[in-house]
Amino acid sequence: MNKIITIAIDGFSSTGKSTVAKHLAKELGYVYVDTGAMYRAVTLFAMQKGYISKDYFKKDQLVLDLKNIDLHFIFNQDIGFAEIHLNGVNVEKEIRTLEVSNFVSNIAAVSEIRKKLVEQQQIMGKNKGLVMDGRDIGTVVFPDAELKIFMTASPDERAHRRYNEMINKGDKVSYETVLKNVNDRDRIDTTRKDSPLVKASDAVELDNSDLTVEETFENVNKLALERIVNN
Ligand code: DC
């Protein structure tokens, strides 16, 4: 009999984690959870409340206000996956701007925020049967996950992917700005004190710099099927 497992997909930004995770969840009939969206939604909240800007970060005030942040994923039948709602409002679009991307790593470095979101993520995964992507899923959120993938790709390749994505959406950005954001986030995410981005010792590393989205998916799907059938 097939086993129901937990799949943790971690890695650098713009490595295609969420595309692969979404596809895999659909294929397996599992739930998909985008934890980056949760950190992004908290960032949007901080921006709306004036706790963070280019010039300051009122961290203590944000921490005091955390109890007023309600995050929920609600399944959207039309697109086939769940969208994040911040205090009852669908913010799926607003959280993908470069402005949010520029602040999110600072927000994600705050321990009180991580604690709140990790608790919520662990509750979402308590019955297994989910694919969760992020930075600390295999190391902190689900250290016992049956399959852990660590996705990498060169910064240049990742910046090109993100740049093309934004241009296609109609955003006006320069490649240099996007590359800077990728490099800045890599630095903050890998060097923060709490739960830095690091490959779990038992994770399978997958460098997809030279792979297509389909090839990346095939690799991950094969690993998932091995775990599900052999366990
Ligand atoms: O996957 P993403 O680019 O949407 O994530 C946005 C930011 O959130 C990323 O720069 C790091 C942070 N993050 C995190 O610290 N831990 C997670 N589990 C997911 C995201």
PDB file of C-alpha atoms and ligand atoms in Angstrom:
ATOM      1  CA  MET A   1       0.000   0.000   0.000  1.00  0.00           C
ATOM      2  CA  ASN A   2       1.190   3.488  -0.760  1.00  0.00           C
ATOM      3  CA  LYS A   3       2.226   5.564   2.198  1.00  0.00           C
ATOM      4  CA  ILE A   4       1.078   9.137   2.800  1.00  0.00           C
ATOM      5  CA  ILE A   5       4.171  11.237   3.354  1.00  0.00           C
ATOM      6  CA  THR A   6       5.392  14.771   4.005  1.00  0.00           C
ATOM      7  CA  ILE A   7       7.451  16.437   1.283  1.00  0.00           C
ATOM      8  CA  ALA A   8       9.649  19.405   2.187  1.00  0.00           C
ATOM      9  CA  ILE A   9      11.046  21.528  -0.637  1.00  0.00           C
ATOM     10  CA  ASP A  10      13.579  24.126   0.457  1.00  0.00           C
ATOM     11  CA  GLY A  11      16.021  26.269  -1.433  1.00  0.00           C
ATOM     12  CA  PHE A  12      16.999  29.676  -2.712  1.00  0.00           C
ATOM     13  CA  SER A  13      14.516  32.167  -4.133  1.00  0.00           C
ATOM     14  CA  SER A  14      13.460  31.741  -7.761  1.00  0.00           C
ATOM     15  CA  THR A  15      14.678  28.161  -8.055  1.00  0.00           C
ATOM     16  CA  GLY A  16      11.190  27.129  -9.162  1.00  0.00           C
ATOM     17  CA  LYS A  17      10.320  25.516  -5.820  1.00  0.00           C
ATOM     18  CA  SER A  18       6.702  26.601  -5.838  1.00  0.00           C
ATOM     19  CA  THR A  19       6.086  25.618  -9.468  1.00  0.00           C
ATOM     20  CA  VAL A  20       7.402  22.120  -8.808  1.00  0.00           C
ATOM     21  CA  ALA A  21       5.712  21.836  -5.407  1.00  0.00           C
ATOM     22  CA  LYS A  22       2.322  22.875  -6.819  1.00  0.00           C
ATOM     23  CA  HIS A  23       2.586  20.457  -9.725  1.00  0.00           C
ATOM     24  CA  LEU A  24       3.687  17.618  -7.451  1.00  0.00           C
ATOM     25  CA  ALA A  25       0.870  18.225  -4.961  1.00  0.00           C
ATOM     26  CA  LYS A  26      -1.662  18.110  -7.788  1.00  0.00           C
ATOM     27  CA  GLU A  27      -0.160  14.921  -9.197  1.00  0.00           C
ATOM     28  CA  LEU A  28      -0.217  13.171  -5.796  1.00  0.00           C
ATOM     29  CA  GLY A  29      -3.520  14.632  -4.583  1.00  0.00           C
ATOM     30  CA  TYR A  30      -1.645  16.317  -1.724  1.00  0.00           C
ATOM     31  CA  VAL A  31      -2.135  19.741  -0.152  1.00  0.00           C
ATOM     32  CA  TYR A  32       0.335  22.426  -1.267  1.00  0.00           C
ATOM     33  CA  VAL A  33       1.506  25.068   1.197  1.00  0.00           C
ATOM     34  CA  ASP A  34       3.608  28.054   0.099  1.00  0.00           C
ATOM     35  CA  THR A  35       5.261  29.238   3.325  1.00  0.00           C
ATOM     36  CA  GLY A  36       6.986  32.132   1.539  1.00  0.00           C
ATOM     37  CA  ALA A  37       3.494  33.560   0.985  1.00  0.00           C
ATOM     38  CA  MET A  38       2.999  33.600   4.766  1.00  0.00           C
ATOM     39  CA  TYR A  39       6.187  35.632   5.356  1.00  0.00           C
ATOM     40  CA  ARG A  40       5.207  37.884   2.471  1.00  0.00           C
ATOM     41  CA  ALA A  41       1.717  38.453   3.923  1.00  0.00           C
ATOM     42  CA  VAL A  42       3.225  39.454   7.293  1.00  0.00           C
ATOM     43  CA  THR A  43       5.492  41.847   5.346  1.00  0.00           C
ATOM     44  CA  LEU A  44       2.485  43.370   3.599  1.00  0.00           C
ATOM     45  CA  PHE A  45       0.779  43.811   6.977  1.00  0.00           C
ATOM     46  CA  ALA A  46       3.919  45.560   8.314  1.00  0.00           C
ATOM     47  CA  MET A  47       3.964  47.867   5.275  1.00  0.00           C
ATOM     48  CA  GLN A  48       0.273  48.702   5.598  1.00  0.00           C
ATOM     49  CA  LYS A  49       0.694  49.524   9.291  1.00  0.00           C
ATOM     50  CA  GLY A  50       3.803  51.626   8.637  1.00  0.00           C
ATOM     51  CA  TYR A  51       6.118  49.372  10.636  1.00  0.00           C
ATOM     52  CA  ILE A  52       8.642  48.985   7.828  1.00  0.00           C
ATOM     53  CA  SER A  53       9.972  51.264   5.098  1.00  0.00           C
ATOM     54  CA  LYS A  54      13.245  51.954   3.303  1.00  0.00           C
ATOM     55  CA  ASP A  55      14.457  53.942   6.304  1.00  0.00           C
ATOM     56  CA  TYR A  56      13.223  52.109   9.387  1.00  0.00           C
ATOM     57  CA  PHE A  57      11.852  48.871  10.826  1.00  0.00           C
ATOM     58  CA  LYS A  58       9.709  49.183  13.960  1.00  0.00           C
ATOM     59  CA  LYS A  59      10.225  45.563  14.866  1.00  0.00           C
ATOM     60  CA  ASP A  60       8.949  45.738  18.451  1.00  0.00           C
ATOM     61  CA  GLN A  61       5.684  47.355  17.373  1.00  0.00           C
ATOM     62  CA  LEU A  62       5.153  44.706  14.725  1.00  0.00           C
ATOM     63  CA  VAL A  63       5.822  41.932  17.227  1.00  0.00           C
ATOM     64  CA  LEU A  64       3.236  43.420  19.615  1.00  0.00           C
ATOM     65  CA  ASP A  65       0.734  43.511  16.750  1.00  0.00           C
ATOM     66  CA  LEU A  66       1.315  39.910  15.601  1.00  0.00           C
ATOM     67  CA  LYS A  67      -1.786  38.729  17.431  1.00  0.00           C
ATOM     68  CA  ASN A  68      -3.827  40.794  14.984  1.00  0.00           C
ATOM     69  CA  ILE A  69      -2.542  38.912  11.961  1.00  0.00           C
ATOM     70  CA  ASP A  70      -4.766  36.134  10.726  1.00  0.00           C
ATOM     71  CA  LEU A  71      -3.445  34.084   7.811  1.00  0.00           C
ATOM     72  CA  HIS A  72      -5.540  31.568   5.943  1.00  0.00           C
ATOM     73  CA  PHE A  73      -5.144  29.614   2.740  1.00  0.00           C
ATOM     74  CA  ILE A  74      -8.395  29.286   0.813  1.00  0.00           C
ATOM     75  CA  PHE A  75      -8.677  26.905  -2.122  1.00  0.00           C
ATOM     76  CA  ASN A  76      -9.489  28.583  -5.437  1.00  0.00           C
ATOM     77  CA  GLN A  77     -11.254  26.100  -7.691  1.00  0.00           C
ATOM     78  CA  ASP A  78     -10.544  28.136 -10.840  1.00  0.00           C
ATOM     79  CA  ILE A  79      -6.765  28.000 -10.531  1.00  0.00           C
ATOM     80  CA  GLY A  80      -6.540  24.704  -8.646  1.00  0.00           C
ATOM     81  CA  PHE A  81      -4.599  25.822  -5.584  1.00  0.00           C
ATOM     82  CA  ALA A  82      -5.023  27.715  -2.355  1.00  0.00           C
ATOM     83  CA  GLU A  83      -4.509  31.465  -2.105  1.00  0.00           C
ATOM     84  CA  ILE A  84      -3.376  33.343   0.958  1.00  0.00           C
ATOM     85  CA  HIS A  85      -5.752  35.655   2.823  1.00  0.00           C
ATOM     86  CA  LEU A  86      -4.533  38.274   5.276  1.00  0.00           C
ATOM     87  CA  ASN A  87      -7.248  39.167   7.791  1.00  0.00           C
ATOM     88  CA  GLY A  88      -9.905  37.915   5.398  1.00  0.00           C
ATOM     89  CA  VAL A  89      -8.563  39.633   2.275  1.00  0.00           C
ATOM     90  CA  ASN A  90      -7.032  37.760  -0.659  1.00  0.00           C
ATOM     91  CA  VAL A  91      -3.514  39.247  -0.952  1.00  0.00           C
ATOM     92  CA  GLU A  92      -2.037  36.730  -3.382  1.00  0.00           C
ATOM     93  CA  LYS A  93      -1.215  39.492  -5.925  1.00  0.00           C
ATOM     94  CA  GLU A  94      -0.034  42.230  -3.545  1.00  0.00           C
ATOM     95  CA  ILE A  95       2.531  39.980  -1.863  1.00  0.00           C
ATOM     96  CA  ARG A  96       4.437  39.352  -5.137  1.00  0.00           C
ATOM     97  CA  THR A  97       5.665  42.916  -5.717  1.00  0.00           C
ATOM     98  CA  LEU A  98       9.355  43.828  -5.652  1.00  0.00           C
ATOM     99  CA  GLU A  99       8.638  46.134  -2.714  1.00  0.00           C
ATOM    100  CA  VAL A 100       7.450  43.195  -0.606  1.00  0.00           C
ATOM    101  CA  SER A 101      10.405  41.124  -1.868  1.00  0.00           C
ATOM    102  CA  ASN A 102      12.773  43.859  -0.724  1.00  0.00           C
ATOM    103  CA  PHE A 103      11.474  43.825   2.860  1.00  0.00           C
ATOM    104  CA  VAL A 104      10.528  40.182   3.358  1.00  0.00           C
ATOM    105  CA  SER A 105      13.939  38.834   4.372  1.00  0.00           C
ATOM    106  CA  ASN A 106      14.134  41.322   7.243  1.00  0.00           C
ATOM    107  CA  ILE A 107      10.668  40.289   8.388  1.00  0.00           C
ATOM    108  CA  ALA A 108      11.570  36.581   8.090  1.00  0.00           C
ATOM    109  CA  ALA A 109      14.608  37.085  10.328  1.00  0.00           C
ATOM    110  CA  VAL A 110      12.426  37.974  13.348  1.00  0.00           C
ATOM    111  CA  SER A 111      12.191  34.997  15.737  1.00  0.00           C
ATOM    112  CA  GLU A 112       8.743  35.875  17.106  1.00  0.00           C
ATOM    113  CA  ILE A 113       7.347  35.899  13.569  1.00  0.00           C
ATOM    114  CA  ARG A 114       9.022  32.606  12.676  1.00  0.00           C
ATOM    115  CA  LYS A 115       7.665  30.979  15.820  1.00  0.00           C
ATOM    116  CA  LYS A 116       4.095  31.993  15.003  1.00  0.00           C
ATOM    117  CA  LEU A 117       4.288  30.862  11.372  1.00  0.00           C
ATOM    118  CA  VAL A 118       6.118  27.598  12.090  1.00  0.00           C
ATOM    119  CA  GLU A 119       3.425  26.616  14.617  1.00  0.00           C
ATOM    120  CA  GLN A 120       0.736  27.240  12.030  1.00  0.00           C
ATOM    121  CA  GLN A 121       2.675  25.273   9.391  1.00  0.00           C
ATOM    122  CA  GLN A 122       3.094  22.301  11.711  1.00  0.00           C
ATOM    123  CA  ILE A 123      -0.654  22.234  12.356  1.00  0.00           C
ATOM    124  CA  MET A 124      -1.338  22.289   8.591  1.00  0.00           C
ATOM    125  CA  GLY A 125       0.953  19.288   8.138  1.00  0.00           C
ATOM    126  CA  LYS A 126      -0.076  17.158  11.067  1.00  0.00           C
ATOM    127  CA  ASN A 127      -1.967  14.658   8.888  1.00  0.00           C
ATOM    128  CA  LYS A 128       0.840  14.456   6.294  1.00  0.00           C
ATOM    129  CA  GLY A 129      -0.134  14.290   2.623  1.00  0.00           C
ATOM    130  CA  LEU A 130       1.323  17.683   1.875  1.00  0.00           C
ATOM    131  CA  VAL A 131       4.032  19.374  -0.125  1.00  0.00           C
ATOM    132  CA  MET A 132       5.394  22.430   1.642  1.00  0.00           C
ATOM    133  CA  ASP A 133       7.986  24.776   0.207  1.00  0.00           C
ATOM    134  CA  GLY A 134      10.147  27.334   1.975  1.00  0.00           C
ATOM    135  CA  ARG A 135      13.563  27.728   3.543  1.00  0.00           C
ATOM    136  CA  ASP A 136      13.382  25.783   6.816  1.00  0.00           C
ATOM    137  CA  ILE A 137      10.814  23.083   6.115  1.00  0.00           C
ATOM    138  CA  GLY A 138      13.229  20.134   6.161  1.00  0.00           C
ATOM    139  CA  THR A 139      15.341  21.552   8.979  1.00  0.00           C
ATOM    140  CA  VAL A 140      12.826  23.122  11.402  1.00  0.00           C
ATOM    141  CA  VAL A 141       9.171  22.684  10.438  1.00  0.00           C
ATOM    142  CA  PHE A 142       9.233  18.978   9.503  1.00  0.00           C
ATOM    143  CA  PRO A 143      12.653  17.549  10.394  1.00  0.00           C
ATOM    144  CA  ASP A 144      11.134  14.048  10.019  1.00  0.00           C
ATOM    145  CA  ALA A 145       9.753  14.620   6.510  1.00  0.00           C
ATOM    146  CA  GLU A 146      10.087  11.459   4.412  1.00  0.00           C
ATOM    147  CA  LEU A 147      11.348  13.428   1.407  1.00  0.00           C
ATOM    148  CA  LYS A 148      13.436  16.584   1.546  1.00  0.00           C
ATOM    149  CA  ILE A 149      14.564  18.392  -1.571  1.00  0.00           C
ATOM    150  CA  PHE A 150      17.048  21.273  -1.591  1.00  0.00           C
ATOM    151  CA  MET A 151      16.774  23.264  -4.817  1.00  0.00           C
ATOM    152  CA  THR A 152      19.545  25.469  -6.121  1.00  0.00           C
ATOM    153  CA  ALA A 153      20.406  27.346  -9.329  1.00  0.00           C
ATOM    154  CA  SER A 154      22.956  30.038 -10.115  1.00  0.00           C
ATOM    155  CA  PRO A 155      22.055  33.601  -8.983  1.00  0.00           C
ATOM    156  CA  ASP A 156      22.246  34.801 -12.582  1.00  0.00           C
ATOM    157  CA  GLU A 157      19.830  32.143 -13.810  1.00  0.00           C
ATOM    158  CA  ARG A 158      17.441  32.821 -10.925  1.00  0.00           C
ATOM    159  CA  ALA A 159      17.493  36.572 -11.538  1.00  0.00           C
ATOM    160  CA  HIS A 160      16.727  36.001 -15.235  1.00  0.00           C
ATOM    161  CA  ARG A 161      13.763  33.799 -14.346  1.00  0.00           C
ATOM    162  CA  ARG A 162      12.372  36.320 -11.859  1.00  0.00           C
ATOM    163  CA  TYR A 163      13.004  39.229 -14.263  1.00  0.00           C
ATOM    164  CA  ASN A 164      11.141  37.487 -17.121  1.00  0.00           C
ATOM    165  CA  GLU A 165       8.282  36.634 -14.778  1.00  0.00           C
ATOM    166  CA  MET A 166       7.930  40.272 -13.684  1.00  0.00           C
ATOM    167  CA  ILE A 167       8.212  41.707 -17.195  1.00  0.00           C
ATOM    168  CA  ASN A 168       5.542  39.272 -18.373  1.00  0.00           C
ATOM    169  CA  LYS A 169       3.291  40.507 -15.570  1.00  0.00           C
ATOM    170  CA  GLY A 170       3.818  44.053 -16.854  1.00  0.00           C
ATOM    171  CA  ASP A 171       6.115  45.220 -14.033  1.00  0.00           C
ATOM    172  CA  LYS A 172       8.717  47.825 -14.940  1.00  0.00           C
ATOM    173  CA  VAL A 173      11.988  46.609 -13.440  1.00  0.00           C
ATOM    174  CA  SER A 174      15.584  46.394 -14.561  1.00  0.00           C
ATOM    175  CA  TYR A 175      17.514  43.134 -14.576  1.00  0.00           C
ATOM    176  CA  GLU A 176      20.141  44.695 -12.269  1.00  0.00           C
ATOM    177  CA  THR A 177      17.485  45.547  -9.658  1.00  0.00           C
ATOM    178  CA  VAL A 178      16.171  41.987  -9.696  1.00  0.00           C
ATOM    179  CA  LEU A 179      19.685  40.495  -9.468  1.00  0.00           C
ATOM    180  CA  LYS A 180      20.447  42.745  -6.512  1.00  0.00           C
ATOM    181  CA  ASN A 181      17.266  41.588  -4.760  1.00  0.00           C
ATOM    182  CA  VAL A 182      18.185  37.919  -5.375  1.00  0.00           C
ATOM    183  CA  ASN A 183      21.708  38.431  -3.987  1.00  0.00           C
ATOM    184  CA  ASP A 184      20.525  40.486  -1.000  1.00  0.00           C
ATOM    185  CA  ARG A 185      17.901  37.897  -0.075  1.00  0.00           C
ATOM    186  CA  ASP A 186      20.407  35.040  -0.416  1.00  0.00           C
ATOM    187  CA  ARG A 187      22.732  36.854   1.958  1.00  0.00           C
ATOM    188  CA  ILE A 188      20.091  37.675   4.589  1.00  0.00           C
ATOM    189  CA  ASP A 189      18.354  34.259   4.349  1.00  0.00           C
ATOM    190  CA  THR A 190      21.588  32.258   4.731  1.00  0.00           C
ATOM    191  CA  THR A 191      23.167  34.365   7.470  1.00  0.00           C
ATOM    192  CA  ARG A 192      20.233  35.111   9.786  1.00  0.00           C
ATOM    193  CA  LYS A 193      20.553  33.706  13.312  1.00  0.00           C
ATOM    194  CA  ASP A 194      17.167  31.966  13.492  1.00  0.00           C
ATOM    195  CA  SER A 195      16.643  29.062  11.075  1.00  0.00           C
ATOM    196  CA  PRO A 196      19.020  30.181   8.310  1.00  0.00           C
ATOM    197  CA  LEU A 197      18.570  28.687   4.866  1.00  0.00           C
ATOM    198  CA  VAL A 198      20.712  25.568   4.929  1.00  0.00           C
ATOM    199  CA  LYS A 199      20.467  22.154   3.312  1.00  0.00           C
ATOM    200  CA  ALA A 200      19.251  19.485   5.744  1.00  0.00           C
ATOM    201  CA  SER A 201      21.839  16.691   6.001  1.00  0.00           C
ATOM    202  CA  ASP A 202      19.327  14.170   4.611  1.00  0.00           C
ATOM    203  CA  ALA A 203      17.994  16.390   1.800  1.00  0.00           C
ATOM    204  CA  VAL A 204      18.501  15.587  -1.870  1.00  0.00           C
ATOM    205  CA  GLU A 205      20.170  18.551  -3.592  1.00  0.00           C
ATOM    206  CA  LEU A 206      18.894  19.444  -7.031  1.00  0.00           C
ATOM    207  CA  ASP A 207      20.679  22.119  -9.081  1.00  0.00           C
ATOM    208  CA  ASN A 208      18.281  23.041 -11.871  1.00  0.00           C
ATOM    209  CA  SER A 209      20.328  25.815 -13.555  1.00  0.00           C
ATOM    210  CA  ASP A 210      20.365  23.756 -16.756  1.00  0.00           C
ATOM    211  CA  LEU A 211      17.070  21.932 -16.348  1.00  0.00           C
ATOM    212  CA  THR A 212      13.668  22.855 -17.733  1.00  0.00           C
ATOM    213  CA  VAL A 213      10.680  23.091 -15.406  1.00  0.00           C
ATOM    214  CA  GLU A 214       9.478  19.716 -16.742  1.00  0.00           C
ATOM    215  CA  GLU A 215      12.853  18.063 -16.143  1.00  0.00           C
ATOM    216  CA  THR A 216      12.975  19.439 -12.608  1.00  0.00           C
ATOM    217  CA  PHE A 217       9.482  18.129 -11.963  1.00  0.00           C
ATOM    218  CA  GLU A 218      10.345  14.683 -13.360  1.00  0.00           C
ATOM    219  CA  ASN A 219      13.319  14.417 -10.985  1.00  0.00           C
ATOM    220  CA  VAL A 220      11.280  15.389  -7.934  1.00  0.00           C
ATOM    221  CA  ASN A 221       8.286  13.248  -8.899  1.00  0.00           C
ATOM    222  CA  LYS A 222      10.533  10.191  -9.273  1.00  0.00           C
ATOM    223  CA  LEU A 223      11.984  10.742  -5.796  1.00  0.00           C
ATOM    224  CA  ALA A 224       8.498  11.201  -4.322  1.00  0.00           C
ATOM    225  CA  LEU A 225       7.184   7.991  -5.906  1.00  0.00           C
ATOM    226  CA  GLU A 226      10.192   6.045  -4.595  1.00  0.00           C
ATOM    227  CA  ARG A 227       9.461   7.219  -1.052  1.00  0.00           C
ATOM    228  CA  ILE A 228       5.717   6.666  -1.292  1.00  0.00           C
ATOM    229  CA  VAL A 229       5.939   3.159  -2.698  1.00  0.00           C
ATOM    230  CA  ASN A 230       9.016   1.866  -0.861  1.00  0.00           C
ATOM    231  CA  ASN A 231       8.320   3.156   2.610  1.00  0.00           C
TER     232      ASN A 231
HETATM  233  O1   DC B   1       9.765  31.714  -1.323  1.00  0.00           O
HETATM  234  P1   DC B   1       9.619  33.243  -1.306  1.00  0.00           P
HETATM  235  O2   DC B   1      10.630  33.936  -2.174  1.00  0.00           O
HETATM  236  O3   DC B   1       8.231  33.693  -1.593  1.00  0.00           O
HETATM  237  O4   DC B   1       9.937  33.652   0.204  1.00  0.00           O
HETATM  238  C1   DC B   1       9.940  34.979   0.610  1.00  0.00           C
HETATM  239  C2   DC B   1      10.919  35.185   1.738  1.00  0.00           C
HETATM  240  O5   DC B   1      10.439  34.562   2.920  1.00  0.00           O
HETATM  241  C3   DC B   1      12.331  34.655   1.507  1.00  0.00           C
HETATM  242  O6   DC B   1      13.225  35.690   1.175  1.00  0.00           O
HETATM  243  C4   DC B   1      12.721  34.016   2.812  1.00  0.00           C
HETATM  244  C5   DC B   1      11.478  33.939   3.634  1.00  0.00           C
HETATM  245  N1   DC B   1      11.075  32.573   3.978  1.00  0.00           N
HETATM  246  C6   DC B   1      11.587  32.023   5.120  1.00  0.00           C
HETATM  247  O7   DC B   1      12.424  32.631   5.777  1.00  0.00           O
HETATM  248  N2   DC B   1      11.172  30.791   5.520  1.00  0.00           N
HETATM  249  C7   DC B   1      10.287  30.107   4.806  1.00  0.00           C
HETATM  250  N3   DC B   1       9.889  28.890   5.231  1.00  0.00           N
HETATM  251  C8   DC B   1       9.763  30.650   3.613  1.00  0.00           C
HETATM  252  C9   DC B   1      10.184  31.895   3.208  1.00  0.00           C
END
